[in-house]
PDB file of C-alpha atoms in Angstrom:
ATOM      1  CA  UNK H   1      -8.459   2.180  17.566  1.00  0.00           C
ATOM      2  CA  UNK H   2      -7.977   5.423  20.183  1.00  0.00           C
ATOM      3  CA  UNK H   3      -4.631   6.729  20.531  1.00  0.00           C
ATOM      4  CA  UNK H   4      -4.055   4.595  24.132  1.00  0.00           C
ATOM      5  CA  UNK H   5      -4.285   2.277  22.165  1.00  0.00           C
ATOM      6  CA  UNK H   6      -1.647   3.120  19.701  1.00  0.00           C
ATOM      7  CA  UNK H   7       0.578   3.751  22.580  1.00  0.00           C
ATOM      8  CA  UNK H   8       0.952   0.006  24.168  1.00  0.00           C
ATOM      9  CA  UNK H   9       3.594  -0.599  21.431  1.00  0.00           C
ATOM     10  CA  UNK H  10       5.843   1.630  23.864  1.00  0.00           C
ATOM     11  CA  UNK H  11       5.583  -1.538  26.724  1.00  0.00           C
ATOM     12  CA  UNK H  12       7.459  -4.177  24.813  1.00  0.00           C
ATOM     13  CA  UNK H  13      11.333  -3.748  25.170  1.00  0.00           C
ATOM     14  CA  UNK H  14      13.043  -2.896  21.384  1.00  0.00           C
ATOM     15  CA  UNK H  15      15.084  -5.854  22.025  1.00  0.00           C
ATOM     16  CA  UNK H  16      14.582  -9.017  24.489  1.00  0.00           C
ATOM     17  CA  UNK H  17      17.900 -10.435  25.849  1.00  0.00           C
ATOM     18  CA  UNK H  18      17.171 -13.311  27.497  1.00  0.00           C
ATOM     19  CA  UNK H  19      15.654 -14.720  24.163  1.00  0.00           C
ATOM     20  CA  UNK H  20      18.823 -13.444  22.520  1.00  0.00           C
ATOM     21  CA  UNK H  21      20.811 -15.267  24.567  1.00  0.00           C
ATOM     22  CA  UNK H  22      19.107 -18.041  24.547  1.00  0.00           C
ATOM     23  CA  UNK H  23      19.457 -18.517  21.031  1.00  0.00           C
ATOM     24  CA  UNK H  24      22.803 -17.535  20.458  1.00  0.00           C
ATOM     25  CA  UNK H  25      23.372 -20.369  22.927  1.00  0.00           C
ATOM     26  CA  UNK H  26      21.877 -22.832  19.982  1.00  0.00           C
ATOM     27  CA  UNK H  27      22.796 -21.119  16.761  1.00  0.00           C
ATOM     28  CA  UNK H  28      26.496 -20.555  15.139  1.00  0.00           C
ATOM     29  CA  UNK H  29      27.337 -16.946  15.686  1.00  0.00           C
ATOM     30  CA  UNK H  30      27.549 -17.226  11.782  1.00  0.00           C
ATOM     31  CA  UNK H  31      24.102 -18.312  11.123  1.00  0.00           C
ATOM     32  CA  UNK H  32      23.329 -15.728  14.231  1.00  0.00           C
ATOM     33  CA  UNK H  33      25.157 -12.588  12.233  1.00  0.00           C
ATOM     34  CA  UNK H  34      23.168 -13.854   8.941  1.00  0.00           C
ATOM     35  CA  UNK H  35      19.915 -13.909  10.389  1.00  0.00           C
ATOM     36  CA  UNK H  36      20.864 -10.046  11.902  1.00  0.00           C
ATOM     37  CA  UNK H  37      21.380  -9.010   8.439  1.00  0.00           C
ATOM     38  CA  UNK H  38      18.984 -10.621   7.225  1.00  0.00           C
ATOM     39  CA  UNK H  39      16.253  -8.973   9.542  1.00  0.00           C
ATOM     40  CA  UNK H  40      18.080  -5.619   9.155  1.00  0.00           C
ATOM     41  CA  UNK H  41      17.572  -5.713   5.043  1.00  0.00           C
ATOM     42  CA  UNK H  42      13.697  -6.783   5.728  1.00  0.00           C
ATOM     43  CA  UNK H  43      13.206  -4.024   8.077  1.00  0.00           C
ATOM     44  CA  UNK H  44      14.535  -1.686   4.999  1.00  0.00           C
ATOM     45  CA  UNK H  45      12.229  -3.255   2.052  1.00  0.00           C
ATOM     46  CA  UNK H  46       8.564  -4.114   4.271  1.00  0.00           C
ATOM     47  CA  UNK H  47       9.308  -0.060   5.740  1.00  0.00           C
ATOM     48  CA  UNK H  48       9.572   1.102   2.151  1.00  0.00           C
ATOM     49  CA  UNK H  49       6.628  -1.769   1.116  1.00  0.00           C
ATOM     50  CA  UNK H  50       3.856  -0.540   3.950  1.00  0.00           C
ATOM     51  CA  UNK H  51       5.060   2.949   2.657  1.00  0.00           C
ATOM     52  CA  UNK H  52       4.371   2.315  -1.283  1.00  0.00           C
ATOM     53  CA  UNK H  53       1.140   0.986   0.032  1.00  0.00           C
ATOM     54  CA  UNK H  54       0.023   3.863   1.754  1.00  0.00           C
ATOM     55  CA  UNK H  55       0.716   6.199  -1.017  1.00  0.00           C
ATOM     56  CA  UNK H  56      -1.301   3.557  -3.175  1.00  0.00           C
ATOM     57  CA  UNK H  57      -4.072   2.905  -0.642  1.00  0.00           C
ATOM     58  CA  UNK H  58      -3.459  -0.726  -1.500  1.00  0.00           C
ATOM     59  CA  UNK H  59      -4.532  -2.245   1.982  1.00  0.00           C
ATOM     60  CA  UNK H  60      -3.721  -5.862   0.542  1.00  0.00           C
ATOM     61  CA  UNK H  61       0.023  -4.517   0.082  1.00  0.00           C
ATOM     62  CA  UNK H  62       0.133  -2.637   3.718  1.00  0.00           C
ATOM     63  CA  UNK H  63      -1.147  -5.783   5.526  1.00  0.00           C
ATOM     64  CA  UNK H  64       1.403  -8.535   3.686  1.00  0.00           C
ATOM     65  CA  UNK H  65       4.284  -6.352   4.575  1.00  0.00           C
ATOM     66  CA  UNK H  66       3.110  -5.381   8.175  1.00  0.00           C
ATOM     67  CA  UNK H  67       2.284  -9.120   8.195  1.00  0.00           C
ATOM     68  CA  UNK H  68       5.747  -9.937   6.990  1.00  0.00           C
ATOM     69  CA  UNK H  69       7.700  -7.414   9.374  1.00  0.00           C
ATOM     70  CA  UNK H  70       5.684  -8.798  12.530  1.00  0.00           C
ATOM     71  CA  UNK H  71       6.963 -12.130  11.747  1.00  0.00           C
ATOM     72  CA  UNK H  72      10.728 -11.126  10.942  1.00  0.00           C
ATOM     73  CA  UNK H  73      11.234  -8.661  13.821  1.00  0.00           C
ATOM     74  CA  UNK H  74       9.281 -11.474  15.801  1.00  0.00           C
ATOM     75  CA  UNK H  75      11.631 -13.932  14.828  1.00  0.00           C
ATOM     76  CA  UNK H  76      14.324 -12.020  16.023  1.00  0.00           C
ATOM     77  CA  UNK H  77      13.928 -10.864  19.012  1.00  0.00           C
ATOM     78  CA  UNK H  78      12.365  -7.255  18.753  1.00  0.00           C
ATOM     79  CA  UNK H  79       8.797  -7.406  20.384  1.00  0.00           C
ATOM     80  CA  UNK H  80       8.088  -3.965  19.812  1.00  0.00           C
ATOM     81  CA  UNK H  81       8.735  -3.798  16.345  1.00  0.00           C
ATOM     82  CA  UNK H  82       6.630  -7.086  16.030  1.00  0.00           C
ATOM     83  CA  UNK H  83       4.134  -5.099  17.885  1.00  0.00           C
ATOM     84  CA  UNK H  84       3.697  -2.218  15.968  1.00  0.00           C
ATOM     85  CA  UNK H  85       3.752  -4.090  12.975  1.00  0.00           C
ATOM     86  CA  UNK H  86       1.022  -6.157  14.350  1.00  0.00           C
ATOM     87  CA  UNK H  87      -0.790  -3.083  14.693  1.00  0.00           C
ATOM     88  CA  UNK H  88      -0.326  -2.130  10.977  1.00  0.00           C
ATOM     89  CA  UNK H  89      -1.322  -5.348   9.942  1.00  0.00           C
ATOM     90  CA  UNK H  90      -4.559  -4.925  12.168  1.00  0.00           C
ATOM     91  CA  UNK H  91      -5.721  -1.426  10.474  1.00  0.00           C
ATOM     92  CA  UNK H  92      -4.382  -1.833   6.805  1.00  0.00           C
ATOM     93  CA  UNK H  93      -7.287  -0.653   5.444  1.00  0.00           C
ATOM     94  CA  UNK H  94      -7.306   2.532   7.531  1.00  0.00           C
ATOM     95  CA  UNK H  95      -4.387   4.991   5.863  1.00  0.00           C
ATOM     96  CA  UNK H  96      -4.952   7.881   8.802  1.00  0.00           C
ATOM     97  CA  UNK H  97      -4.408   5.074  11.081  1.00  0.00           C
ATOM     98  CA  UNK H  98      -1.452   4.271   9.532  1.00  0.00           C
ATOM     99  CA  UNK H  99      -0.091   7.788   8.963  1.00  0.00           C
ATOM    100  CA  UNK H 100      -0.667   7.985  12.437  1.00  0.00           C
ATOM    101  CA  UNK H 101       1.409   4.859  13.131  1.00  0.00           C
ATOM    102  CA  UNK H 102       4.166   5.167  10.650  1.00  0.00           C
ATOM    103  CA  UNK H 103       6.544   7.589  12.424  1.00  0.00           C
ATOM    104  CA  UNK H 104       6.806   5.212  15.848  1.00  0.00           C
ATOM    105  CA  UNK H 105       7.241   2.639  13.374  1.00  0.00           C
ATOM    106  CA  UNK H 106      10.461   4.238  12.014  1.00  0.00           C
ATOM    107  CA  UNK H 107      11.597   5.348  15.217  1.00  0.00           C
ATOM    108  CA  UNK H 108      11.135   1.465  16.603  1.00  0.00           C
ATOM    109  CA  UNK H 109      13.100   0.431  13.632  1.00  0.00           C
ATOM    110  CA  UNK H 110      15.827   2.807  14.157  1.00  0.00           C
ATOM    111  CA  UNK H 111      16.310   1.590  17.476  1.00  0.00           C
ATOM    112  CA  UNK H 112      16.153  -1.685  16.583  1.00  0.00           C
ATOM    113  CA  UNK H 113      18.622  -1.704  13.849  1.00  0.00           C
ATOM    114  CA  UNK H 114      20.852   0.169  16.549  1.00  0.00           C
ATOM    115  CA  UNK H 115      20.042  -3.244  19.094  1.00  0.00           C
ATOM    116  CA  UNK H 116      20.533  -5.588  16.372  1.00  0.00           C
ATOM    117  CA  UNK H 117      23.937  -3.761  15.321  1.00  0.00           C
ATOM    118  CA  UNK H 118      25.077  -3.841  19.046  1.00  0.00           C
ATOM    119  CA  UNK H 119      23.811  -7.545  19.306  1.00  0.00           C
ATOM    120  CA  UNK H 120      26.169  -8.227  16.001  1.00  0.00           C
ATOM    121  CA  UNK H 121      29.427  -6.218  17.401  1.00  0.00           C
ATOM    122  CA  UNK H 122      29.065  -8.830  20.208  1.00  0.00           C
ATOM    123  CA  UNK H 123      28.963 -11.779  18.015  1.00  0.00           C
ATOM    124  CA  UNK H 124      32.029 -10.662  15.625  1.00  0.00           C
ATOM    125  CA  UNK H 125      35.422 -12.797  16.537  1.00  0.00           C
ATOM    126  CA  UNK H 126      37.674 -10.430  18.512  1.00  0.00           C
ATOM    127  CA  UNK H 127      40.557  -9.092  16.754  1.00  0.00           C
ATOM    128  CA  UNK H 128      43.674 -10.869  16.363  1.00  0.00           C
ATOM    129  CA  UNK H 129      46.772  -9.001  18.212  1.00  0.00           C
ATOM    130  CA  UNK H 130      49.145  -9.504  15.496  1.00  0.00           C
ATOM    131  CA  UNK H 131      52.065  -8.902  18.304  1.00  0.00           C
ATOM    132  CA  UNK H 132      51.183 -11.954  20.147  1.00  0.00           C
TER     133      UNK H 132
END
């Protein structure tokens, strides 16, 4: 895969709204601020998996966690972590590749965890004015 390619990653917004939106419309803002954390604590442990895996050159180990992160960061809403993860899953077996990959990948998650944190602030109960 030529570095171009490696760069289309960069045309999928970190987060997509509308979907957002659409299904905090259907989903508790409970089950909503689960599922954030949720995603944010998968992020955390398929970063550190695909990273064990490159260190091991275990390909089996980089593609089930890419695999695993596309899905999650799929599921909620981040289309260019999904993306790059995609892209992981595509050239497990190819550790340069990877190497090559891995810092956009952080740097996607980063800014993802920052969307998903905003995306939670939003769905917290406002605070109580205890002088009311």
């Amino acid at each position: 895969m030529d570095e171009k390619m490696d760069n289309n990653f960069r045309k999928y917004p970190i987060g997509d709204e509308d979907e957002f939106t659409s299904m905090s419309i259907l989903l508790d803002s409970t089950v909503m601020l689960d599922l954030l954390k949720m995603a944010q604590n998968e992020y955390q442990t398929r970063l550190t998996n695909i990273q064990d895996g490159v260190e091991a050159k275990d390909a089996d180990k980089i593609r089930f966690a890419a695999h695993t992160l596309k899905g999650a960061s799929g599921s909620m809403m981040a289309p260019r972590l999904s993306y790059i993860s995609g892209m992981i899953e595509q050239n497990s077996s190819d550790a340069k590749h990877i190497q090559r990959l891995f810092p956009d990948l952080r740097i996607t998650g980063a800014k993802t965890i920052l969307w998903w944190e905003k995306k939670t602030a939003h769905l917290l109960p406002a605070p109580q004015n205890e002088n009311a």
